[in-house]
PDB file of C-alpha atoms in Angstrom:
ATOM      1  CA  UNK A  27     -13.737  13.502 -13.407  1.00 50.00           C
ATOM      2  CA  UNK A  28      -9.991  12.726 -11.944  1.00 53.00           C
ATOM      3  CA  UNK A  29      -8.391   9.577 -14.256  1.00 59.00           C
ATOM      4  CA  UNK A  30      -8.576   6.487 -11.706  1.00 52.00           C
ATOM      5  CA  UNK A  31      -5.499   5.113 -14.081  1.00 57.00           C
ATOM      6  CA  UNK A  32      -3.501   4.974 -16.917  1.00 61.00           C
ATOM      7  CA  UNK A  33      -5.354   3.961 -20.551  1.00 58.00           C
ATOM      8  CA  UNK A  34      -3.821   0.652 -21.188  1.00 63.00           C
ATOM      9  CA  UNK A  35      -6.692   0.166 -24.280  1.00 56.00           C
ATOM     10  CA  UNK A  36      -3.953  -0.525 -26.612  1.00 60.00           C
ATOM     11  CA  UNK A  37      -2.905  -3.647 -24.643  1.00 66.00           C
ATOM     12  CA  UNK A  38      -5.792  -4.997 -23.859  1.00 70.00           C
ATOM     13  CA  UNK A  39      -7.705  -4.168 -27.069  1.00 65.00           C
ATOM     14  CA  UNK A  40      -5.078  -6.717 -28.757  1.00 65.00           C
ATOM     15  CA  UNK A  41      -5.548  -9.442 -25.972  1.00 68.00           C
ATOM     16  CA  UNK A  42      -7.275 -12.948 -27.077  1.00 63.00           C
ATOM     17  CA  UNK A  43      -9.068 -13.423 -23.501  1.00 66.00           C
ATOM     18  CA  UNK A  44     -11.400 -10.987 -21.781  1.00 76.00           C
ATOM     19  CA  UNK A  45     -11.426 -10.076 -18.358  1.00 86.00           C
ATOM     20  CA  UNK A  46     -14.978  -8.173 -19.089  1.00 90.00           C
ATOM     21  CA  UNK A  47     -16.230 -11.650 -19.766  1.00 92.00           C
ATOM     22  CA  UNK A  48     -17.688 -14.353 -16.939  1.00 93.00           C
ATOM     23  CA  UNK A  49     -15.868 -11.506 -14.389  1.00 93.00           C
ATOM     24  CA  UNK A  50     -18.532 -10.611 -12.252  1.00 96.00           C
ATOM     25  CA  UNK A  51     -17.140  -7.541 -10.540  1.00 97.00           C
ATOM     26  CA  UNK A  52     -18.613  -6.295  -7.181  1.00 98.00           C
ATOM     27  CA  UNK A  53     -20.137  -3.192  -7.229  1.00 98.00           C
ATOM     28  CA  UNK A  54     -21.071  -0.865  -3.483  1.00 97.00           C
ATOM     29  CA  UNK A  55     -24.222   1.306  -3.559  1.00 97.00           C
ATOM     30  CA  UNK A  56     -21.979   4.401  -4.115  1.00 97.00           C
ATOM     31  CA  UNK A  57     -20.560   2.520  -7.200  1.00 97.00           C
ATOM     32  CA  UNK A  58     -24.087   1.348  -8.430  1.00 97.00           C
ATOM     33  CA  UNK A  59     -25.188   4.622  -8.103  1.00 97.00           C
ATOM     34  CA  UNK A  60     -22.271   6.900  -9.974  1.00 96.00           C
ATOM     35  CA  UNK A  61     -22.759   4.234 -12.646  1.00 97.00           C
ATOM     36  CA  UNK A  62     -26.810   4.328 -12.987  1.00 95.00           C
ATOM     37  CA  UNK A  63     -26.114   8.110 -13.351  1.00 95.00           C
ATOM     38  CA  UNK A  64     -23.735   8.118 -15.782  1.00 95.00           C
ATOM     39  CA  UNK A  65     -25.640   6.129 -17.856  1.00 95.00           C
ATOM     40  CA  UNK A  66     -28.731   7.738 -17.708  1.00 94.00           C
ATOM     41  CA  UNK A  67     -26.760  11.265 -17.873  1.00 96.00           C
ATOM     42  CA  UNK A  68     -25.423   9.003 -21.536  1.00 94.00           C
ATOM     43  CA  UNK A  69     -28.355   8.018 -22.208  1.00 92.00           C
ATOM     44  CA  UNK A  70     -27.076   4.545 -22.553  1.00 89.00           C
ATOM     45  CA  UNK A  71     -29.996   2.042 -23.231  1.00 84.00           C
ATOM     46  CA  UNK A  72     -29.878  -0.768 -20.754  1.00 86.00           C
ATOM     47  CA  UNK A  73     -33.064  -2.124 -20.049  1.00 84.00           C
ATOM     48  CA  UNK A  74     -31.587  -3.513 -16.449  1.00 91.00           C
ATOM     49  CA  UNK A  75     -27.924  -2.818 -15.236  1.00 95.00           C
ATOM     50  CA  UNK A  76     -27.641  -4.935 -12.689  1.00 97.00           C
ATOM     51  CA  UNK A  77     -27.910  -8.232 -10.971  1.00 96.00           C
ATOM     52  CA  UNK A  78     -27.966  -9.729  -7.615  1.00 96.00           C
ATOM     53  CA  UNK A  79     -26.791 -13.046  -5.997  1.00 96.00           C
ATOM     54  CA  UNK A  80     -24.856 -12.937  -3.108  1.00 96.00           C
ATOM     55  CA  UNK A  81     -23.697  -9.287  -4.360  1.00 98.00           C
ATOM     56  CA  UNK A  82     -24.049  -7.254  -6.980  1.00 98.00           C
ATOM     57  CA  UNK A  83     -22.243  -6.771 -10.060  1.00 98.00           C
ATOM     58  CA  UNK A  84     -23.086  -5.832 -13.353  1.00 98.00           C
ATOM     59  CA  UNK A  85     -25.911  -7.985 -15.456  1.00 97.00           C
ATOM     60  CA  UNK A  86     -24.348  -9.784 -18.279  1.00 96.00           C
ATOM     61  CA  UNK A  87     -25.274 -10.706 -21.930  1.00 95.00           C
ATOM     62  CA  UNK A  88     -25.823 -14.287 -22.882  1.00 95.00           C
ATOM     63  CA  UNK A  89     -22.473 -14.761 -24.399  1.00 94.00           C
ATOM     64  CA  UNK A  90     -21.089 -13.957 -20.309  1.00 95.00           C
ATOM     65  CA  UNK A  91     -19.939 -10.298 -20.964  1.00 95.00           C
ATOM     66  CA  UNK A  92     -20.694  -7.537 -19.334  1.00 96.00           C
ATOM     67  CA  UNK A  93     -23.243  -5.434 -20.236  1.00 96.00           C
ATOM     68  CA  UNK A  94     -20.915  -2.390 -20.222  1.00 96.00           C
ATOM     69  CA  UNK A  95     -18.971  -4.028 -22.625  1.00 93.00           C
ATOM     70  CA  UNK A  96     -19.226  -3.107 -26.065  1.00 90.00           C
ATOM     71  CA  UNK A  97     -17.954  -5.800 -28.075  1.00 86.00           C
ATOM     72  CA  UNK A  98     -17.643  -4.279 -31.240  1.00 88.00           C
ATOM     73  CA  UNK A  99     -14.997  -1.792 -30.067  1.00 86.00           C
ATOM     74  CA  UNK A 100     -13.717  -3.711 -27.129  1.00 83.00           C
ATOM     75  CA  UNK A 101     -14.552  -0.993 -24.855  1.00 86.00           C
ATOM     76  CA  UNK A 102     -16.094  -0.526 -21.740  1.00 90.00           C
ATOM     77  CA  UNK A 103     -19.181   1.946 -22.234  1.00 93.00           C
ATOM     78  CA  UNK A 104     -18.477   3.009 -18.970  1.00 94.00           C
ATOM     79  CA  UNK A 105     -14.876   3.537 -18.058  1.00 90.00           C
ATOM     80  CA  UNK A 106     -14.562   7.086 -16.160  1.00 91.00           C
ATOM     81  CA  UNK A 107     -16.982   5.072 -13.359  1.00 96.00           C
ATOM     82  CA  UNK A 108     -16.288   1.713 -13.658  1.00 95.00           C
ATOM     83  CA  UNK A 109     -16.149  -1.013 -10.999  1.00 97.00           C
ATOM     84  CA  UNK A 110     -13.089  -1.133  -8.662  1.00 97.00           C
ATOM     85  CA  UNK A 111     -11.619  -4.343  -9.709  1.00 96.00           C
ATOM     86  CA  UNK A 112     -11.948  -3.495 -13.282  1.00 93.00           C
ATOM     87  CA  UNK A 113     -10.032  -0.685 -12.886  1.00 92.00           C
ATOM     88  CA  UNK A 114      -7.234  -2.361 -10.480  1.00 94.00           C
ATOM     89  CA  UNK A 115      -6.859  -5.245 -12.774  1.00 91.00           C
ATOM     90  CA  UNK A 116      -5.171  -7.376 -13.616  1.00 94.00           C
ATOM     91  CA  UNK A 117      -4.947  -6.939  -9.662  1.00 95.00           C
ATOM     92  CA  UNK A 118      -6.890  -8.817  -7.655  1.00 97.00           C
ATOM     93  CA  UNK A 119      -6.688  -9.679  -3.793  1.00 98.00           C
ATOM     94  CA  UNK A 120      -7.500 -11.719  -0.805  1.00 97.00           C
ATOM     95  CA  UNK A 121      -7.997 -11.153   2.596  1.00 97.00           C
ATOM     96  CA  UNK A 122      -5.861 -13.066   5.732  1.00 96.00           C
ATOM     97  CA  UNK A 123      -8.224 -13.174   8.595  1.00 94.00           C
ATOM     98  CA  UNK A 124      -5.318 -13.617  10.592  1.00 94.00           C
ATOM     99  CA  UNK A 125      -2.729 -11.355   9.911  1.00 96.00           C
ATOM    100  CA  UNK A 126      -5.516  -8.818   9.261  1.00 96.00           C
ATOM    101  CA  UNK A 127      -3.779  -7.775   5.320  1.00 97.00           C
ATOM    102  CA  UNK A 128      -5.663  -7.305   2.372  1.00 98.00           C
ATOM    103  CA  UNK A 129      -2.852  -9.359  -0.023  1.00 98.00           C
ATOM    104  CA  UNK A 130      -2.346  -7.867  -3.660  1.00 98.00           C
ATOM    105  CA  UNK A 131      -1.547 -10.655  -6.504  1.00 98.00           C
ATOM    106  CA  UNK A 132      -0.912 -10.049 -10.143  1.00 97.00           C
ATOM    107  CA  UNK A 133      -2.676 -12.424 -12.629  1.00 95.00           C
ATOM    108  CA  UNK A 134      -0.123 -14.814 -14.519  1.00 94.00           C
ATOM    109  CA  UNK A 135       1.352 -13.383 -17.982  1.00 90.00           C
ATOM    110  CA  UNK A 136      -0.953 -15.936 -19.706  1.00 89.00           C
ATOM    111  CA  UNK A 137      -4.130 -15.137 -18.640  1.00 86.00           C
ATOM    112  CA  UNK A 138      -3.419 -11.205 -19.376  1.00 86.00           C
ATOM    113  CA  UNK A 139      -1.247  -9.717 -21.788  1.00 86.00           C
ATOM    114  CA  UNK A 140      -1.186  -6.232 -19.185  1.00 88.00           C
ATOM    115  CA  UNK A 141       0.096  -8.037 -16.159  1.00 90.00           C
ATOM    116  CA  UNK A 142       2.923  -9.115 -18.587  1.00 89.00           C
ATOM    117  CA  UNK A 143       3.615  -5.690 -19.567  1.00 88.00           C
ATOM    118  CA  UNK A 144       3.524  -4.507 -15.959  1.00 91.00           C
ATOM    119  CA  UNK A 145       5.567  -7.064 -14.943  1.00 92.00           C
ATOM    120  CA  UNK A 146       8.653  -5.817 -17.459  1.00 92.00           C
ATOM    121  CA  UNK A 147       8.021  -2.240 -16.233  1.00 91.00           C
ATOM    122  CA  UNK A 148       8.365  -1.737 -12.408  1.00 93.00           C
ATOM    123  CA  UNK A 149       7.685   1.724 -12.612  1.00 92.00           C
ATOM    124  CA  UNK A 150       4.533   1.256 -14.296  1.00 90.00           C
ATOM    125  CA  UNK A 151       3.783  -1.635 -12.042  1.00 93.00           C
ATOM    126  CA  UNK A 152       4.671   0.718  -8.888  1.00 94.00           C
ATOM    127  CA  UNK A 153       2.478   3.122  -9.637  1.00 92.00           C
ATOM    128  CA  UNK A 154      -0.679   0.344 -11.132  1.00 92.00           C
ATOM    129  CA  UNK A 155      -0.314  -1.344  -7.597  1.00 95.00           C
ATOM    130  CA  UNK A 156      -0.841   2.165  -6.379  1.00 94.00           C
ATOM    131  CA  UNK A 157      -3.988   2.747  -8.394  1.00 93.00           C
ATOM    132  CA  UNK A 158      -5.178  -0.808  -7.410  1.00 95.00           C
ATOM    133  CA  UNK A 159      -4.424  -0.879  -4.017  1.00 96.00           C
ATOM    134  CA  UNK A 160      -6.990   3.213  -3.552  1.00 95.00           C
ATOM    135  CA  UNK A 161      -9.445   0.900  -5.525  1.00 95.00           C
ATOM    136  CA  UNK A 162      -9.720  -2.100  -3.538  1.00 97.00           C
ATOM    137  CA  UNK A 163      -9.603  -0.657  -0.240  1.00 97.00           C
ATOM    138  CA  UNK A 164     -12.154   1.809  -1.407  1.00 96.00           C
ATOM    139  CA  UNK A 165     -14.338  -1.182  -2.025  1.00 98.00           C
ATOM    140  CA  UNK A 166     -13.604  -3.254   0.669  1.00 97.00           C
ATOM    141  CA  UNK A 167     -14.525  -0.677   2.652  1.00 96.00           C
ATOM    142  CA  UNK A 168     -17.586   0.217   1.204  1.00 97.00           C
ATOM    143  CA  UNK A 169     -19.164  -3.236   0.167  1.00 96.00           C
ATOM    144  CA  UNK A 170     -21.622  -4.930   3.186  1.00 94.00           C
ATOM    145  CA  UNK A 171     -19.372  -7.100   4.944  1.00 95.00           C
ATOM    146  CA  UNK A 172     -22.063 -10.235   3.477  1.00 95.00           C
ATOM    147  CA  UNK A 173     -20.904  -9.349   0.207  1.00 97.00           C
ATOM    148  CA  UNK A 174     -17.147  -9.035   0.598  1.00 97.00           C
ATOM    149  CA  UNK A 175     -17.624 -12.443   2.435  1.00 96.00           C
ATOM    150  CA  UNK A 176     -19.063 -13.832  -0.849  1.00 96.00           C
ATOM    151  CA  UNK A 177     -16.501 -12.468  -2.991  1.00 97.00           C
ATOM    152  CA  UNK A 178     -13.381 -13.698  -1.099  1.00 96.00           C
ATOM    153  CA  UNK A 179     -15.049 -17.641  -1.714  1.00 94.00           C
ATOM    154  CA  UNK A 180     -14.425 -16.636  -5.569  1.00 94.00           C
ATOM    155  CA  UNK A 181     -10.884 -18.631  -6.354  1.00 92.00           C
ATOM    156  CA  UNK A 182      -8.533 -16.521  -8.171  1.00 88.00           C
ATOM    157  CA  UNK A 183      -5.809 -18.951  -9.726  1.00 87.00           C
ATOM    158  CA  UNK A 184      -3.075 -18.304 -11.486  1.00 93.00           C
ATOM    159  CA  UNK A 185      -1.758 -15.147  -9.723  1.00 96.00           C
ATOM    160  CA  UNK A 186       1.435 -14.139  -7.255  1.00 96.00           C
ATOM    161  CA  UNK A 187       1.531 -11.747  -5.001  1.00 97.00           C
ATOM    162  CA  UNK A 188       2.393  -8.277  -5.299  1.00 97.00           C
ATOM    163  CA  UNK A 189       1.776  -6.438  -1.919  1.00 97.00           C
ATOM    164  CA  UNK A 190      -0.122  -6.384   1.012  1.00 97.00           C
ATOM    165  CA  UNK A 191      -1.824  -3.745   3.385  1.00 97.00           C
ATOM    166  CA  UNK A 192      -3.553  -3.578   6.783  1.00 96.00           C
ATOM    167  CA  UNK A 193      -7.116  -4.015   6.653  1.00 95.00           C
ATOM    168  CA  UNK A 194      -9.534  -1.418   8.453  1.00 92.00           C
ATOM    169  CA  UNK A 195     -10.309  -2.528  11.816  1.00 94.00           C
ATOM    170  CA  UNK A 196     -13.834  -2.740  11.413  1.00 94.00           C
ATOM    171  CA  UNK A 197     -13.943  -4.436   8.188  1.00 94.00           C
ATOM    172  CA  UNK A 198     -11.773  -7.228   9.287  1.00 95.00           C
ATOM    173  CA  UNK A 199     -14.411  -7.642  12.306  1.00 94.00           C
ATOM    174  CA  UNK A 200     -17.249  -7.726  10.416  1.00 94.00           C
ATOM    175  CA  UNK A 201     -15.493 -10.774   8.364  1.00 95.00           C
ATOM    176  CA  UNK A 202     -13.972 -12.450  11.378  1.00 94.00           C
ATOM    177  CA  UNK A 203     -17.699 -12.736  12.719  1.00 94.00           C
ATOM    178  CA  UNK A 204     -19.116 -14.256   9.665  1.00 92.00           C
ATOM    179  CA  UNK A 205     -16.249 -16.634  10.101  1.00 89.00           C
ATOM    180  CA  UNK A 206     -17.065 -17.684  13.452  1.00 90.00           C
ATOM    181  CA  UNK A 207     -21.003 -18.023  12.816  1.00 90.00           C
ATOM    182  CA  UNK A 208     -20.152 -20.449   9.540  1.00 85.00           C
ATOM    183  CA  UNK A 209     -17.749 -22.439  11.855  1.00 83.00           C
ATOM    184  CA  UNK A 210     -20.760 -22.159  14.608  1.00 83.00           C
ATOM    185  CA  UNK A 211     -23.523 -23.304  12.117  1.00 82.00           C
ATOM    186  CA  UNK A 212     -21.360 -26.225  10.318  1.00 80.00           C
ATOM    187  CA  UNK A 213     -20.404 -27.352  13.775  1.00 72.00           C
ATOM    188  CA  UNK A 214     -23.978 -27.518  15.182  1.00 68.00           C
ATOM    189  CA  UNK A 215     -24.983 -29.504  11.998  1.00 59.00           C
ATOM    190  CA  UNK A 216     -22.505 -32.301  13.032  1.00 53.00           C
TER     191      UNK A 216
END
């Protein structure tokens, strides 16, 4: 299986917070089920992978984790086919209705000791905003448009942006329509 990006364990593995912790990451049918497979290929004992809300992301243990997450090594038991976001971060994004981008941002140097790193190399940083931005448009494109909806009402403080791309006609659509029926709905309620 092709390396989605570079193995910045040694980083992280040293960090005090924990992005695999209260993160939540979105996961598309085609993630859900290249991750279900791998695990049972693993034989990874799990007795339920994942949970719903508004999307889906990965269940989590009492303590907030992720059930991927094995805390004893500070690894994720899953990393050749894990989510998207986990494996663009510490990029994260947004989504201008208007302009029709999909906006790139880079979490503050206090929240993650990687986007600190990345930020003192451009080269690595160039080619991680690479990596994130095939990620994120790979699931923005293939997450229901419900879900992505959800997921852009999730606040991401503490960030600055990095980049920005157009957003797939269709996608941006779908969004712009959810838009208008919230708008619709919270203006009939008045």
């Amino acid at each position: 299986m092709k390396q989605r990006q570079k193995n910045y364990f040694l980083i992280c593995s040293t960090c005090n917070s924990c992005c695999c912790q209260n993160a939540r990451p979105p996961i598309t049918q085609k993630r859900r089920k290249l991750i279900e497979e791998y695990c049972l290929a693993r034989d990874l004992r799990i007795d339920k992978f994942f949970e719903t809300t508004e999307y889906v992301f990965p269940q989590e243990t009492d303590d907030g984790f992720c059930i991927f997450f094995d805390e004893k090594t500070r690894k994720c038991q899953i990393s050749v086919v894990k989510p998207e976001t986990c494996v663009a971060g510490p990029i994260t994004f947004d989504i201008n209705l208007k302009t029709g981008k999909i906006k790139f941002y880079l979490k503050f140097e206090r929240i993650c000791s990687l986007a600190g790193s990345l930020k003192k190399d451009r080269v690595g940083l160039k080619n991680h905003l690479n990596s994130a931005k095939r990620e994120l448009l790979t699931l923005v494109g293939e997450l229901d448009v419900e879900a992505l909806s959800a997921i852009l009402q999730i606040d991401e403080p503490e960030t600055h942006k990095i980049g920005e791309a157009s957003l797939n006609k269709e996608v941006l659509e779908g969004l712009q329509k959810i838009r208008a029926r919230r708008k619709s709905a919270i203006h009939g309620n008045k």
